[in-house]
PDB file of C-alpha atoms in Angstrom:
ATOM      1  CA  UNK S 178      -4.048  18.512 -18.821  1.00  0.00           C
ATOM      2  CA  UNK S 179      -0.929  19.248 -16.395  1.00  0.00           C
ATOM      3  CA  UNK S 180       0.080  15.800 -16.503  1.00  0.00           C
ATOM      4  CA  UNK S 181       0.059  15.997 -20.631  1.00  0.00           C
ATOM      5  CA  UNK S 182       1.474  18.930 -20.523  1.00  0.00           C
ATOM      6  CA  UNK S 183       4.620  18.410 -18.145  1.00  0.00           C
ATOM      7  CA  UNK S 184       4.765  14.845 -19.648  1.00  0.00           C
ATOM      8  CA  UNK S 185       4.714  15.512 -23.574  1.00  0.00           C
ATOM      9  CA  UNK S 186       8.725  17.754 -23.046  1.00  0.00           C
ATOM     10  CA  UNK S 187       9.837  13.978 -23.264  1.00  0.00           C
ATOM     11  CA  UNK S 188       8.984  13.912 -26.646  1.00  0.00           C
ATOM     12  CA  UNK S 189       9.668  17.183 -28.185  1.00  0.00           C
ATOM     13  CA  UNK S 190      13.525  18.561 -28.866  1.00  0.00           C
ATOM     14  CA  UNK S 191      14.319  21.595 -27.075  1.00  0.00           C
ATOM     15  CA  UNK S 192      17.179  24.383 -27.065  1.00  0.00           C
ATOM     16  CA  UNK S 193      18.162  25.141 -23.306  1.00  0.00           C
ATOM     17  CA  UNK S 194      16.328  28.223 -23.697  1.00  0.00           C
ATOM     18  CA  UNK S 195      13.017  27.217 -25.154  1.00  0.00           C
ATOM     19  CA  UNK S 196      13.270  24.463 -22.736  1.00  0.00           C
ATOM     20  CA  UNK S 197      13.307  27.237 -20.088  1.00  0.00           C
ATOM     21  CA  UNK S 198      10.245  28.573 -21.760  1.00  0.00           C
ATOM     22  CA  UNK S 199       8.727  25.927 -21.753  1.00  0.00           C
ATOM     23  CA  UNK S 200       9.142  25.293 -17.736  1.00  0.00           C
ATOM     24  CA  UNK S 201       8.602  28.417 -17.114  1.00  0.00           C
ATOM     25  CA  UNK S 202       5.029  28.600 -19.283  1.00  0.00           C
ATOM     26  CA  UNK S 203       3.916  25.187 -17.251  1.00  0.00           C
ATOM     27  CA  UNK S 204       4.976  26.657 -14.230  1.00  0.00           C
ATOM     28  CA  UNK S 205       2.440  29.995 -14.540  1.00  0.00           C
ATOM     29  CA  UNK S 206      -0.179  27.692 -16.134  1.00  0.00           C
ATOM     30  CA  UNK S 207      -0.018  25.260 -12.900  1.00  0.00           C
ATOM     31  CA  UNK S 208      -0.706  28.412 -10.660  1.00  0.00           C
ATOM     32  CA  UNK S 209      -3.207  29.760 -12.334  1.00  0.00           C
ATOM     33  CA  UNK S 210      -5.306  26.868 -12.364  1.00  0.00           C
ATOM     34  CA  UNK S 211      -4.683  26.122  -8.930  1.00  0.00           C
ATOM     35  CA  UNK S 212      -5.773  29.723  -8.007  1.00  0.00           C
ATOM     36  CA  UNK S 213      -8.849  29.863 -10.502  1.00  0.00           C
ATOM     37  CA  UNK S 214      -9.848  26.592  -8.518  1.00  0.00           C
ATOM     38  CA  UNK S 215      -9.215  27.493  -4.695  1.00  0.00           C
ATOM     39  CA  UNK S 216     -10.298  31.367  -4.855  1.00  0.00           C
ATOM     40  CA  UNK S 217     -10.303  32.576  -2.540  1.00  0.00           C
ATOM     41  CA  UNK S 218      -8.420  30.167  -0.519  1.00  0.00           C
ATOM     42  CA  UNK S 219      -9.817  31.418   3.082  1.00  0.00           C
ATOM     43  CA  UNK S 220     -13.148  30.450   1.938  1.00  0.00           C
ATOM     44  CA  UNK S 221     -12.579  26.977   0.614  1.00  0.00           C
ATOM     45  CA  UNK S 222     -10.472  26.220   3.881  1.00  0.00           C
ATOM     46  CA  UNK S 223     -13.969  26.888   5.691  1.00  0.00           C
ATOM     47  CA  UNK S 224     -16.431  24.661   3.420  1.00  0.00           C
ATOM     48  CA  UNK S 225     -17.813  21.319   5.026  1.00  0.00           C
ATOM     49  CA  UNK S 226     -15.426  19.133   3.376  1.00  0.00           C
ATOM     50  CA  UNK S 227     -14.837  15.816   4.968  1.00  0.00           C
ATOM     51  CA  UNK S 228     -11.056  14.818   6.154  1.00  0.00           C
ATOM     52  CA  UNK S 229      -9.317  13.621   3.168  1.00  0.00           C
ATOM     53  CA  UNK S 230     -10.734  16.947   1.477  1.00  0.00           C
ATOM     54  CA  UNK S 231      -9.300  19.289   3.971  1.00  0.00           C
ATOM     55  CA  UNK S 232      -6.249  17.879   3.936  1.00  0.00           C
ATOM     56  CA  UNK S 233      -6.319  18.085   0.100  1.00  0.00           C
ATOM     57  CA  UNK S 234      -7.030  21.619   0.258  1.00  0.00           C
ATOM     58  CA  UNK S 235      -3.886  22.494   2.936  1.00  0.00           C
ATOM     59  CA  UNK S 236      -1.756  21.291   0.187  1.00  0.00           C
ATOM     60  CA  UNK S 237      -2.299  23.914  -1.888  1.00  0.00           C
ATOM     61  CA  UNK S 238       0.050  26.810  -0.409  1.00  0.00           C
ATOM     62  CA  UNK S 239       2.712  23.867  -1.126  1.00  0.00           C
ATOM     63  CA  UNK S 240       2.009  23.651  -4.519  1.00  0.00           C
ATOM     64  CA  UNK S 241       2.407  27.617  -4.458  1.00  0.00           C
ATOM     65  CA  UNK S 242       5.746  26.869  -3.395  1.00  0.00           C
ATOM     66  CA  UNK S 243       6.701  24.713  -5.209  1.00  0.00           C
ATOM     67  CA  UNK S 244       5.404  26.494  -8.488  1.00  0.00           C
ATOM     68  CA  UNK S 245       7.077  29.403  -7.153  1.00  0.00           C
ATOM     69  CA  UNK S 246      10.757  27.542  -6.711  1.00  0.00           C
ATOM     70  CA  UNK S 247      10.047  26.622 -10.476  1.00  0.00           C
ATOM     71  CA  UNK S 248      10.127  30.092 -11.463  1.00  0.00           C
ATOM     72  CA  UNK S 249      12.737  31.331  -9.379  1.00  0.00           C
ATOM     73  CA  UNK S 250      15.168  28.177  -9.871  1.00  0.00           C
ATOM     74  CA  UNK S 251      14.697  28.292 -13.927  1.00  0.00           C
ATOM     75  CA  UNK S 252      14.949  32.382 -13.775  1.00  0.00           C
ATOM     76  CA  UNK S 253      18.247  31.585 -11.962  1.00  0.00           C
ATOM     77  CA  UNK S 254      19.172  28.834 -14.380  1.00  0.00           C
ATOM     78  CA  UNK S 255      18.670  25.381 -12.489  1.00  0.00           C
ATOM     79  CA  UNK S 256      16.507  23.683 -14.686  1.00  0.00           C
ATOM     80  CA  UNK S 257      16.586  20.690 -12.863  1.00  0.00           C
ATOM     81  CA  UNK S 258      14.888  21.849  -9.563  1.00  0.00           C
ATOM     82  CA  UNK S 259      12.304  23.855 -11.871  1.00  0.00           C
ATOM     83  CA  UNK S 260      11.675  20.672 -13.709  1.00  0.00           C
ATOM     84  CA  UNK S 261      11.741  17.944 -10.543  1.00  0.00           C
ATOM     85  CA  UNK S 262       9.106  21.021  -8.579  1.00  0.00           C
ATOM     86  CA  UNK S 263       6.839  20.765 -11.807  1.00  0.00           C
ATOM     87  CA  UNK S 264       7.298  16.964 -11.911  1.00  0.00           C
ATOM     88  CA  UNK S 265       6.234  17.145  -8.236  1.00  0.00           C
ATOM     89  CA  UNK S 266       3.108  19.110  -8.959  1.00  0.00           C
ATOM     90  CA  UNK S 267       1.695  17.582 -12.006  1.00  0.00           C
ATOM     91  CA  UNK S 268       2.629  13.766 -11.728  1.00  0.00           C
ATOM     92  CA  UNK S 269       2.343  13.699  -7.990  1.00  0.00           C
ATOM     93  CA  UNK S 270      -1.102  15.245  -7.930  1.00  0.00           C
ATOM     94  CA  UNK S 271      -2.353  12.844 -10.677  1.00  0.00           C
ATOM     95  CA  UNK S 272      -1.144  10.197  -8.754  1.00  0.00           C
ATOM     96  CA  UNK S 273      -2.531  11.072  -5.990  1.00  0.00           C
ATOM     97  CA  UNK S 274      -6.007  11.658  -7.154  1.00  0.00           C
ATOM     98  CA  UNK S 275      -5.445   8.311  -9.000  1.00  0.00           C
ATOM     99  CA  UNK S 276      -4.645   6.296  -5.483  1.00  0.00           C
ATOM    100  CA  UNK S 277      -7.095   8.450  -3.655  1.00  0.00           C
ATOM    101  CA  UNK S 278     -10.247   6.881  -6.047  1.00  0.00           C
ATOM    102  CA  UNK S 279      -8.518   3.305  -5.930  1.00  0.00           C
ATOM    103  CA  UNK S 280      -8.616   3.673  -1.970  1.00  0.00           C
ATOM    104  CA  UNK S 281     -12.239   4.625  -1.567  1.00  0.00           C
ATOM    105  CA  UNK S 282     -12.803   1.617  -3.928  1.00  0.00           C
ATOM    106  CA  UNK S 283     -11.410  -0.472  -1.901  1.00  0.00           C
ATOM    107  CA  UNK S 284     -12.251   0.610   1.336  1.00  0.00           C
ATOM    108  CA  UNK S 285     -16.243   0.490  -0.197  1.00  0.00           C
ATOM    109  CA  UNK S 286     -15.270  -3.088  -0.965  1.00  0.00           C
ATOM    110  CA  UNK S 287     -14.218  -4.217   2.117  1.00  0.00           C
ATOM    111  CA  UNK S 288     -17.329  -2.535   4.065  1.00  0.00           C
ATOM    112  CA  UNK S 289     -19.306  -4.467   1.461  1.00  0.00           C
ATOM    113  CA  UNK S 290     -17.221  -7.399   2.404  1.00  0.00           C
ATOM    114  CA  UNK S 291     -17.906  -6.694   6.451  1.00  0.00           C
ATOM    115  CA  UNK S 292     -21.346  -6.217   5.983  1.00  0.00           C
ATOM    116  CA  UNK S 293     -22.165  -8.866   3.931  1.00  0.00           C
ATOM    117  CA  UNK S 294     -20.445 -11.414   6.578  1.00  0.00           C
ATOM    118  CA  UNK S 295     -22.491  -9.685   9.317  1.00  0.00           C
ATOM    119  CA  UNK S 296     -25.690  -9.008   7.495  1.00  0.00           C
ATOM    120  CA  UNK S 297     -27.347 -13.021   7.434  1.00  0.00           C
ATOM    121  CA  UNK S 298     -26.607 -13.790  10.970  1.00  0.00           C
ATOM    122  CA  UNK S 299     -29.589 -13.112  13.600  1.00  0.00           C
ATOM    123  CA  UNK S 300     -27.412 -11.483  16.269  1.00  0.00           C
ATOM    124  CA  UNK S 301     -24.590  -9.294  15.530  1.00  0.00           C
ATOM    125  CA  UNK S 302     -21.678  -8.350  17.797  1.00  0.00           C
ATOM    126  CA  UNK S 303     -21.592  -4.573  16.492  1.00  0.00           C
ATOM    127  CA  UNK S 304     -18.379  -4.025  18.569  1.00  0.00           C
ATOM    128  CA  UNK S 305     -16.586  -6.897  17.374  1.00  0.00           C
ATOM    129  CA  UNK S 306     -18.058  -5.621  13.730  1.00  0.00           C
ATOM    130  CA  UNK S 307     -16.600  -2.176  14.289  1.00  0.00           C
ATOM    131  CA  UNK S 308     -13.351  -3.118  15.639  1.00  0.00           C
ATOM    132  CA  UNK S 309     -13.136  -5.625  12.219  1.00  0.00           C
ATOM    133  CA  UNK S 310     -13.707  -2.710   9.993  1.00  0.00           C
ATOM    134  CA  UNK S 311     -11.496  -0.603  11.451  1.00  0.00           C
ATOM    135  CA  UNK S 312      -8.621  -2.990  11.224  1.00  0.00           C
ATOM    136  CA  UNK S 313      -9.363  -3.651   7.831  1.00  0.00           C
ATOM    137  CA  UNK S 314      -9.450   0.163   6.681  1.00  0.00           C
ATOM    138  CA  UNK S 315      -6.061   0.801   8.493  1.00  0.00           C
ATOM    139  CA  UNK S 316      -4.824  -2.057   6.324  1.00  0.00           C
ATOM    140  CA  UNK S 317      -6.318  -0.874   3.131  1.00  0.00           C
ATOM    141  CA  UNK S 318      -4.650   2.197   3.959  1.00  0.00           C
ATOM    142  CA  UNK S 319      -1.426   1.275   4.563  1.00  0.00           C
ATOM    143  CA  UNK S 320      -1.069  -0.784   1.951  1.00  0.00           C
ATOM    144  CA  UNK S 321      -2.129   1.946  -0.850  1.00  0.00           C
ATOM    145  CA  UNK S 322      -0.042   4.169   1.123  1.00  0.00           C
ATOM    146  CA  UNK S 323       2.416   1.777  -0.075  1.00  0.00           C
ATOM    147  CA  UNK S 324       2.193   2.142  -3.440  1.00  0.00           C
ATOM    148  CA  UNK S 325       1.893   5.794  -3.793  1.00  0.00           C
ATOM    149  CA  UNK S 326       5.302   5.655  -2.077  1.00  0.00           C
ATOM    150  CA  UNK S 327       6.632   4.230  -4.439  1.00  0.00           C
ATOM    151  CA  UNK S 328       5.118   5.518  -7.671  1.00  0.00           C
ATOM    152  CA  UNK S 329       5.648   9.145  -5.967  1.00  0.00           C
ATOM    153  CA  UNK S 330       9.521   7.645  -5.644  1.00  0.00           C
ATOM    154  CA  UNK S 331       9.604   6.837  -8.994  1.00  0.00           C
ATOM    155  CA  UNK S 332       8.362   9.853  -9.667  1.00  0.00           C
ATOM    156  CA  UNK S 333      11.583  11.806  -8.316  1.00  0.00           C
ATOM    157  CA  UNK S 334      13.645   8.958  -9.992  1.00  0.00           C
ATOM    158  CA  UNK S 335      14.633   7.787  -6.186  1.00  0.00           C
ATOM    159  CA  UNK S 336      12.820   4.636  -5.964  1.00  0.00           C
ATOM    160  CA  UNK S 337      15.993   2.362  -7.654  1.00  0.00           C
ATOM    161  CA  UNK S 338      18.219   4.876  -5.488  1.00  0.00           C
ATOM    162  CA  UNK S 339      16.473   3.877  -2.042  1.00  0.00           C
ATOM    163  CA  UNK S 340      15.865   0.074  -2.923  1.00  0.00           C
ATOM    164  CA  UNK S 341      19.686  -0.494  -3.752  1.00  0.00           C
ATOM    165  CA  UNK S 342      20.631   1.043  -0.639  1.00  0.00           C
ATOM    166  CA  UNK S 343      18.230  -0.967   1.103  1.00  0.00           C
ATOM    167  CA  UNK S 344      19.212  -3.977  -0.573  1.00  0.00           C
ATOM    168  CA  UNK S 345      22.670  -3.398  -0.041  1.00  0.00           C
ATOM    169  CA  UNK S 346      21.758  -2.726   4.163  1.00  0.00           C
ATOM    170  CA  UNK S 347      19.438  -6.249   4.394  1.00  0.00           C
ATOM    171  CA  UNK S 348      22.100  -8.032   2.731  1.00  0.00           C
ATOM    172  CA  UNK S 349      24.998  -6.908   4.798  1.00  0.00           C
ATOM    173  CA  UNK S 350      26.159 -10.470   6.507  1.00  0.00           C
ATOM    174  CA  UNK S 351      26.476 -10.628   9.985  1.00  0.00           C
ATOM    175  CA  UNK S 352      27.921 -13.619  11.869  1.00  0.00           C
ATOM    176  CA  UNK S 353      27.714 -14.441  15.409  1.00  0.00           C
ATOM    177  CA  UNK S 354      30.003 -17.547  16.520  1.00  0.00           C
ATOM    178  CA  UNK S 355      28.768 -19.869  13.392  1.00  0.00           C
ATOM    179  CA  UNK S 356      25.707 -18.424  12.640  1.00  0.00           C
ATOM    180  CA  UNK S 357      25.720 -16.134   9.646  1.00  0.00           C
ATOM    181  CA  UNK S 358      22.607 -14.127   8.666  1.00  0.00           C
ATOM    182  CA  UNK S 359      20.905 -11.094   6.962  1.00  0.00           C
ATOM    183  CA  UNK S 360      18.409  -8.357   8.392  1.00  0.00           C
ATOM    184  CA  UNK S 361      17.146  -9.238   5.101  1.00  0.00           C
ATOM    185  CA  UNK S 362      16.710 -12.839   6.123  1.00  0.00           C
ATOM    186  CA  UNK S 363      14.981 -12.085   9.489  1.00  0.00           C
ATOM    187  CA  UNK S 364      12.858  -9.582   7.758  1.00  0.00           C
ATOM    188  CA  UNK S 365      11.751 -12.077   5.138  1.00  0.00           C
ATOM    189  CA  UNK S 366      10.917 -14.722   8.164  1.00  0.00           C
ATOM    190  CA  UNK S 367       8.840 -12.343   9.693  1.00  0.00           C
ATOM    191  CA  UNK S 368       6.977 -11.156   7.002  1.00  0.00           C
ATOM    192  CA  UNK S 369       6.274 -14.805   5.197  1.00  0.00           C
ATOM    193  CA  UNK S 370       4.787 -15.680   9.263  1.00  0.00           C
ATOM    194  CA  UNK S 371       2.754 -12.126   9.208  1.00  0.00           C
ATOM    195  CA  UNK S 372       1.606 -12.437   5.816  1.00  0.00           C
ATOM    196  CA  UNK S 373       0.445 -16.291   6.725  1.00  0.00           C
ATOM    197  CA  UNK S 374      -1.314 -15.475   9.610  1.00  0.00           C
ATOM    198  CA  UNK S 375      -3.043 -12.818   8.465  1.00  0.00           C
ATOM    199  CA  UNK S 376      -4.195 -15.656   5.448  1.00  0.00           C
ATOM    200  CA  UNK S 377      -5.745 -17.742   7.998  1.00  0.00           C
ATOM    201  CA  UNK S 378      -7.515 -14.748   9.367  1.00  0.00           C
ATOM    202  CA  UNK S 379      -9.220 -13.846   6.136  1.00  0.00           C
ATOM    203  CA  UNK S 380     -10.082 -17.642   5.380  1.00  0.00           C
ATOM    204  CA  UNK S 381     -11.131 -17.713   8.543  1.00  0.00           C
ATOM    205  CA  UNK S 382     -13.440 -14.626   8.157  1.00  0.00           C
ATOM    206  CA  UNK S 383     -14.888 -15.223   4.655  1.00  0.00           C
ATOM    207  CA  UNK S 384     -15.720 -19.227   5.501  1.00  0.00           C
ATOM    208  CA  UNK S 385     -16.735 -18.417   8.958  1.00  0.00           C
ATOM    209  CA  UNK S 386     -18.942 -21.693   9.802  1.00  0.00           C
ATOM    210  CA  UNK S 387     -22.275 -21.909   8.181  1.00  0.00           C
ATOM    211  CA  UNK S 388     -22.870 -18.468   7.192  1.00  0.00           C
ATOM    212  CA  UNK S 389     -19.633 -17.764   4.604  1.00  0.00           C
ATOM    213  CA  UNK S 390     -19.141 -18.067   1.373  1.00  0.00           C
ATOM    214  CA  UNK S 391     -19.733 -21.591   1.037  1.00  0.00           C
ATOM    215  CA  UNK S 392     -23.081 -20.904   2.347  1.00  0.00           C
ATOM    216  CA  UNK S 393     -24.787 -21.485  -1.324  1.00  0.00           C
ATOM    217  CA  UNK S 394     -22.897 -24.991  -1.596  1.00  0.00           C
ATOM    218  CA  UNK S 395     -25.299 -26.125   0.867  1.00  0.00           C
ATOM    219  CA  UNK S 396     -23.057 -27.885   2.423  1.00  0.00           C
ATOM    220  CA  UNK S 397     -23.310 -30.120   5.837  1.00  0.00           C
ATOM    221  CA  UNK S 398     -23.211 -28.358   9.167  1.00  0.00           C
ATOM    222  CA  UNK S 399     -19.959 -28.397  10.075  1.00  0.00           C
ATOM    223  CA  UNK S 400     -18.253 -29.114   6.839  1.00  0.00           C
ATOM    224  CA  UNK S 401     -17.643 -25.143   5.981  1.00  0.00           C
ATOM    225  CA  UNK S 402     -15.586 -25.078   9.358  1.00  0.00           C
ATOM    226  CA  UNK S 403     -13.888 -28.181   8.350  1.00  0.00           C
ATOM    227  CA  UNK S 404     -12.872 -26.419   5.245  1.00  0.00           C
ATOM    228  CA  UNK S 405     -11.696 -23.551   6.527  1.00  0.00           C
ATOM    229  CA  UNK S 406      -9.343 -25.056   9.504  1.00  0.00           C
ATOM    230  CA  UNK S 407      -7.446 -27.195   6.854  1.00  0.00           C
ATOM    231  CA  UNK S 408      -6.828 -24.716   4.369  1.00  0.00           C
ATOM    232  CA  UNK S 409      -5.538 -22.568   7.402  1.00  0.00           C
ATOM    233  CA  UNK S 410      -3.110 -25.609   8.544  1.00  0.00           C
ATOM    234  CA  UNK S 411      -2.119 -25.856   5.282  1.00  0.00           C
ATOM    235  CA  UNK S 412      -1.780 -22.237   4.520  1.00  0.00           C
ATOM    236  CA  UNK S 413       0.214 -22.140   8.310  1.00  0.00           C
ATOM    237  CA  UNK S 414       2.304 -25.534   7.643  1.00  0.00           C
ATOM    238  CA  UNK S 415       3.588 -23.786   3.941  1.00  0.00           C
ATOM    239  CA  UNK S 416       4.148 -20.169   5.712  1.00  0.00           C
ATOM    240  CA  UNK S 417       6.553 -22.114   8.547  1.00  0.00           C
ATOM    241  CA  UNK S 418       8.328 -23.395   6.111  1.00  0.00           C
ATOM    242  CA  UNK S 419       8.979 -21.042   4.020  1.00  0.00           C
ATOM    243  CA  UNK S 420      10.067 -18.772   6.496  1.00  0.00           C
ATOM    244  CA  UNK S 421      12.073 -21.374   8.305  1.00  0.00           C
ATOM    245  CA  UNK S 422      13.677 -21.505   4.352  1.00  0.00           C
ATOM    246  CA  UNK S 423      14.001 -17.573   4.169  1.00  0.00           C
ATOM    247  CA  UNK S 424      16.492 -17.575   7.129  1.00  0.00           C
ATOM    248  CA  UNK S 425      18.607 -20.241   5.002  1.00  0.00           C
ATOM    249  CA  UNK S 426      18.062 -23.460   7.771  1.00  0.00           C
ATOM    250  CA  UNK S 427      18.396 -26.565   5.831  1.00  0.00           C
ATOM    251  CA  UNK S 428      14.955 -28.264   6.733  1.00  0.00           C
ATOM    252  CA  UNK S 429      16.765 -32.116   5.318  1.00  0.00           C
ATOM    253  CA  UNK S 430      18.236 -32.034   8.945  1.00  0.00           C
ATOM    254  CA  UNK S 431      14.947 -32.529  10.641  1.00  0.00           C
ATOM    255  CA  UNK S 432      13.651 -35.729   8.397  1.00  0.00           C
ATOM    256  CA  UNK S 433      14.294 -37.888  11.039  1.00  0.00           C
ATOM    257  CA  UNK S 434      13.094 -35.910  14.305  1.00  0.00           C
ATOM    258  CA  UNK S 435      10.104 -34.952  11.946  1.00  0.00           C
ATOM    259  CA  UNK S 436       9.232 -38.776  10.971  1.00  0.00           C
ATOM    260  CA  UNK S 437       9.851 -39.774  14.900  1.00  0.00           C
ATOM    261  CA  UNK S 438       7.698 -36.683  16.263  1.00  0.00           C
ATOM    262  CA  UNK S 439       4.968 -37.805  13.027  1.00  0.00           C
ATOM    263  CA  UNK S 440       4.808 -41.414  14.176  1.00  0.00           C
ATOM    264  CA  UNK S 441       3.977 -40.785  17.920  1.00  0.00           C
ATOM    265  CA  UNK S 442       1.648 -38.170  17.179  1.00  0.00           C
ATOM    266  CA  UNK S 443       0.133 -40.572  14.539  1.00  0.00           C
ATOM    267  CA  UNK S 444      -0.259 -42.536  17.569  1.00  0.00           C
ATOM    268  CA  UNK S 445      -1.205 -40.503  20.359  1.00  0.00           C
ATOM    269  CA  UNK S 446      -3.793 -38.373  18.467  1.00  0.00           C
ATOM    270  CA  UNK S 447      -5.904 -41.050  16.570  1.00  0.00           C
ATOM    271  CA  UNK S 448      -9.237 -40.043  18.263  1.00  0.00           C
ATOM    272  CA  UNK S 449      -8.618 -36.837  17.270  1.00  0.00           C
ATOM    273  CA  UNK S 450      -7.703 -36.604  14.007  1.00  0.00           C
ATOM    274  CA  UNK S 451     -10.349 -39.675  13.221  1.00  0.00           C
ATOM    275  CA  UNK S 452     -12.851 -37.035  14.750  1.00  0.00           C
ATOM    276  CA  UNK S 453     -10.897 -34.351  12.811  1.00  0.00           C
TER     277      UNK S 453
END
């Protein structure tokens, strides 16, 4: 209902004062449902609520703030700051509850995911199982982190503001003797290798031998590791070059060290690749 309400002044034509009104009446409806839901606050700091709902319910002397600098800054005739503090309130807590439920959906999924690796096998490493899931949460985290971020920056209409500056920073040229290059371009070589590596891991994890996801293909023994290890050497092989490509190195200059290296390996390494 906040979220309509804040959202549907885009559509509607306003004198400056009804607009002021209009803040103004959002502003006292925001904190009275936010009292009429925490009351009394002291109490609902001491329920049994689990981390993310603590921390949830700490946020709410901000949004009295907040909803407070509404009413003072439109009283006092900056509109702007009453409307961006509403904004903040409204959109940013419907995003939030939005990226909160998309989180727990994915951190349910990957659990499923860890479990399901680690439920057909006979003997189970629970350490190494633990230390997986937590690595995977922290991920899942991060990355929804992420994208709050940035709707939350679009939110304050300083997401195009931050990511032209940053542009403009990675870009910057910087030349050492007769190399010239970008943070941008480093950045972009390290994050194509990262991002590849971390590939191989999950191909890695969801093949995993025998017991993976290839598992109803009935397949050989041995054939689901096969798999897996050249998709990963491919996945690697692409993610090198790329990333070599990212930091602008013209790869035509190493045909013929590449077909020289190829041909004695070709040689050297027949058992193993005919065992391969």
């Amino acid at each position: 209902m906040f979220f309509i309400y804040n959202s549907a002044k885009a559509y509607i034509w306003f004198e400056s004062y009804q607009y002021r009104v209009y803040l103004l009446l959002e502003a006292l409806i925001v904190m009275g449902g936010l009292y009429y839901f925490t009351r009394p606050y002291k109490k609902t700091r001491l329920l049994p609520l689990k981390e993310h709902g603590k921390f949830f319910v700490r946020l709410t002397p901000l949004i009295y703030v907040l909803t407070l600098t509404s009413i003072v800054s439109n009283i006092l005739g900056y509109t702007n700051l009453a409307d961006v503090t509403l904004k903040i309130c409204t959109h940013g807590s419907t995003i939030t509850i939005v990226f909160y439920a998309v989180l727990r959906l994915l951190e349910g999924a990957s659990l499923a995911l860890v479990h399901r690796h680690f439920g057909p096998k006979p003997i189970v490493n629970h350490l190494n199982k633990s230390i997986i899931e937590k690595k995977i949460l922290k991920f899942v985290q991060g990355f929804v982190f992420i994208l709050w971020l940035i709707f939350f920056l679009n939110i304050l209409d300083q997401f195009s503001t931050i990511s032209s500056f940053l542009n403009n920073f990675l870009s910057e040229p910087y030349i050492i003797g007769s190399l010239t290059f970008t943070l941008g371009d480093i950045l972009s070589f390290l994050l194509i290798l990262t991002g590849s590596f971390l590939a191989t891991s999950f191909i890695g994890f969801i093949i995993d031998g025998d017991q993976g996801v290839l598992k109803p293909l009935k397949l050989p023994k041995g054939i689901p590791n096969a798999i897996s290890l050249v998709i990963r050497y491919l996945i690697l092989s692409f993610g090198i070059v790329f990333a070599l490509s990212s930091l602008g190195i013209d790869l035509g200059k190493f045909n013929l060290m590449a077909g020289a290296l190829g041909l004695g390996i070709g040689f050297g390494l027949q058992n193993i690749i005919s065992n391969f």
